Amino acid sequence: MSEDIPERRKAEILELAIHESSVHEDMWERQLRSPYARNIDRQGFVNFFALTTSLVGQQ
């Protein structure tokens, strides 16, 4: 299947994936700095973030 995708399109997809991961990382950093994050167990937050990220990825 990957042979059917032109190289330019592969580069666009990779660029989009890198952008999306950096956006999620920025959201995570902002959440950790928020006052609410202090009330959340760090591992619990990481688990919740991983779950929501995977659910968004499935759509």
Coordinates of N, CA and C in Angstrom, one line a residue:
M1 N 0.8 -1.2 0.0 CA 0.0 0.0 0.0 C 0.9 1.3 0.0
S2 N 2.0 1.2 0.7 CA 2.8 2.4 0.8 C 3.4 2.8 -0.6
E3 N 3.5 1.8 -1.5 CA 4.0 2.1 -2.8 C 3.1 3.0 -3.6
D4 N 1.8 3.0 -3.2 CA 0.8 3.8 -4.0 C 0.8 5.2 -3.6
I5 N 1.4 5.5 -2.4 CA 1.5 6.9 -1.9 C 2.7 7.6 -2.5
P6 N 2.5 8.7 -3.2 CA 3.7 9.5 -3.7 C 4.6 10.0 -2.6
E7 N 5.9 10.1 -2.9 CA 6.8 10.6 -1.9 C 6.4 11.9 -1.2
R8 N 5.9 12.8 -2.1 CA 5.5 14.2 -1.6 C 4.4 14.0 -0.5
R9 N 3.4 13.1 -0.8 CA 2.3 12.9 0.1 C 2.8 12.3 1.4
K10 N 3.8 11.4 1.3 CA 4.4 10.8 2.5 C 5.0 11.9 3.4
A11 N 5.7 12.8 2.8 CA 6.3 13.9 3.5 C 5.3 14.8 4.2
E12 N 4.2 15.0 3.5 CA 3.1 15.8 4.1 C 2.5 15.1 5.3
I13 N 2.3 13.8 5.2 CA 1.7 13.0 6.3 C 2.6 13.0 7.5
L14 N 3.9 12.8 7.2 CA 4.9 12.8 8.3 C 5.0 14.2 9.0
E15 N 4.9 15.3 8.2 CA 5.0 16.6 8.8 C 3.7 16.9 9.6
L16 N 2.6 16.4 9.2 CA 1.3 16.6 9.9 C 1.4 15.8 11.2
A17 N 1.9 14.6 11.2 CA 2.0 13.7 12.4 C 3.0 14.4 13.4
I18 N 4.1 14.9 12.9 CA 5.0 15.6 13.8 C 4.3 16.8 14.5
H19 N 3.6 17.6 13.7 CA 2.9 18.7 14.2 C 1.8 18.3 15.2
E20 N 1.1 17.3 14.9 CA 0.0 16.8 15.9 C 0.7 16.4 17.2
S21 N 1.8 15.7 17.1 CA 2.4 15.2 18.4 C 2.9 16.4 19.2
S22 N 3.4 17.4 18.5 CA 3.9 18.6 19.3 C 2.7 19.4 19.9
V23 N 1.6 19.4 19.2 CA 0.4 20.1 19.7 C 0.0 19.3 21.0
H24 N -0.1 18.0 21.0 CA -0.5 17.2 22.1 C 0.5 17.4 23.3
E25 N 1.8 17.5 23.0 CA 2.8 17.7 24.0 C 2.6 19.1 24.6
D26 N 2.3 20.1 23.8 CA 2.0 21.5 24.3 C 0.8 21.5 25.3
M27 N -0.2 20.8 24.9 CA -1.4 20.7 25.7 C -1.1 20.0 27.0
W28 N -0.3 19.0 27.0 CA 0.1 18.3 28.2 C 0.9 19.2 29.1
E29 N 1.8 19.9 28.5 CA 2.7 20.9 29.3 C 1.8 21.9 30.0
R30 N 0.8 22.5 29.3 CA -0.1 23.5 29.8 C -0.9 22.9 30.9
Q31 N -1.4 21.7 30.7 CA -2.2 21.0 31.8 C -1.4 20.8 33.0
L32 N -0.1 20.4 32.9 CA 0.7 20.2 34.1 C 1.0 21.5 34.8
R33 N 1.0 22.6 34.1 CA 1.2 23.9 34.8 C -0.1 24.5 35.4
S34 N -1.2 23.9 35.0 CA -2.5 24.5 35.5 C -2.7 24.2 37.0
P35 N -3.4 25.0 37.7 CA -3.6 24.8 39.1 C -4.3 23.4 39.4
Y36 N -5.2 23.0 38.5 CA -5.9 21.7 38.7 C -5.0 20.5 38.7
A37 N -3.9 20.6 37.9 CA -2.9 19.5 37.8 C -2.3 19.2 39.1
R38 N -2.2 20.1 40.0 CA -1.6 19.9 41.3 C -2.4 18.9 42.2
N39 N -3.7 18.9 41.9 CA -4.6 18.0 42.6 C -4.7 16.6 42.0
I40 N -4.1 16.4 40.9 CA -4.2 15.1 40.2 C -2.9 14.4 40.4
D41 N -3.0 13.1 40.7 CA -1.8 12.3 40.8 C -1.2 12.2 39.4
R42 N 0.1 12.4 39.3 CA 0.8 12.6 38.0 C 0.6 11.3 37.1
Q43 N 0.7 10.1 37.7 CA 0.6 8.9 36.9 C -0.9 8.8 36.4
G44 N -1.8 9.2 37.3 CA -3.2 9.2 36.9 C -3.5 10.1 35.7
F45 N -2.8 11.3 35.7 CA -3.0 12.2 34.6 C -2.4 11.7 33.4
V46 N -1.2 11.1 33.5 CA -0.6 10.5 32.3 C -1.4 9.4 31.7
N47 N -2.0 8.5 32.5 CA -2.9 7.5 32.1 C -4.1 8.1 31.4
F48 N -4.7 9.1 32.0 CA -5.9 9.7 31.4 C -5.5 10.4 30.0
F49 N -4.4 11.1 30.0 CA -4.0 11.7 28.8 C -3.7 10.7 27.7
A50 N -3.1 9.5 28.0 CA -2.9 8.5 27.0 C -4.2 7.9 26.5
L51 N -5.1 7.7 27.4 CA -6.4 7.2 27.0 C -7.2 8.2 26.1
T52 N -7.2 9.4 26.4 CA -7.9 10.4 25.6 C -7.2 10.6 24.2
T53 N -5.9 10.6 24.2 CA -5.2 10.7 23.0 C -5.5 9.5 22.1
S54 N -5.5 8.3 22.7 CA -5.8 7.1 21.8 C -7.2 7.1 21.3
L55 N -8.2 7.6 22.1 CA -9.5 7.7 21.7 C -9.7 8.7 20.6
V56 N -9.0 9.8 20.7 CA -9.1 10.8 19.6 C -8.5 10.3 18.3
G57 N -7.4 9.5 18.5 CA -6.7 8.9 17.3 C -7.6 7.9 16.6
Q58 N -8.5 7.3 17.3 CA -9.3 6.2 16.7 C -10.4 6.8 15.8
Q59 N -10.8 8.1 16.0 CA -11.9 8.7 15.2 C -11.5 8.9 13.8

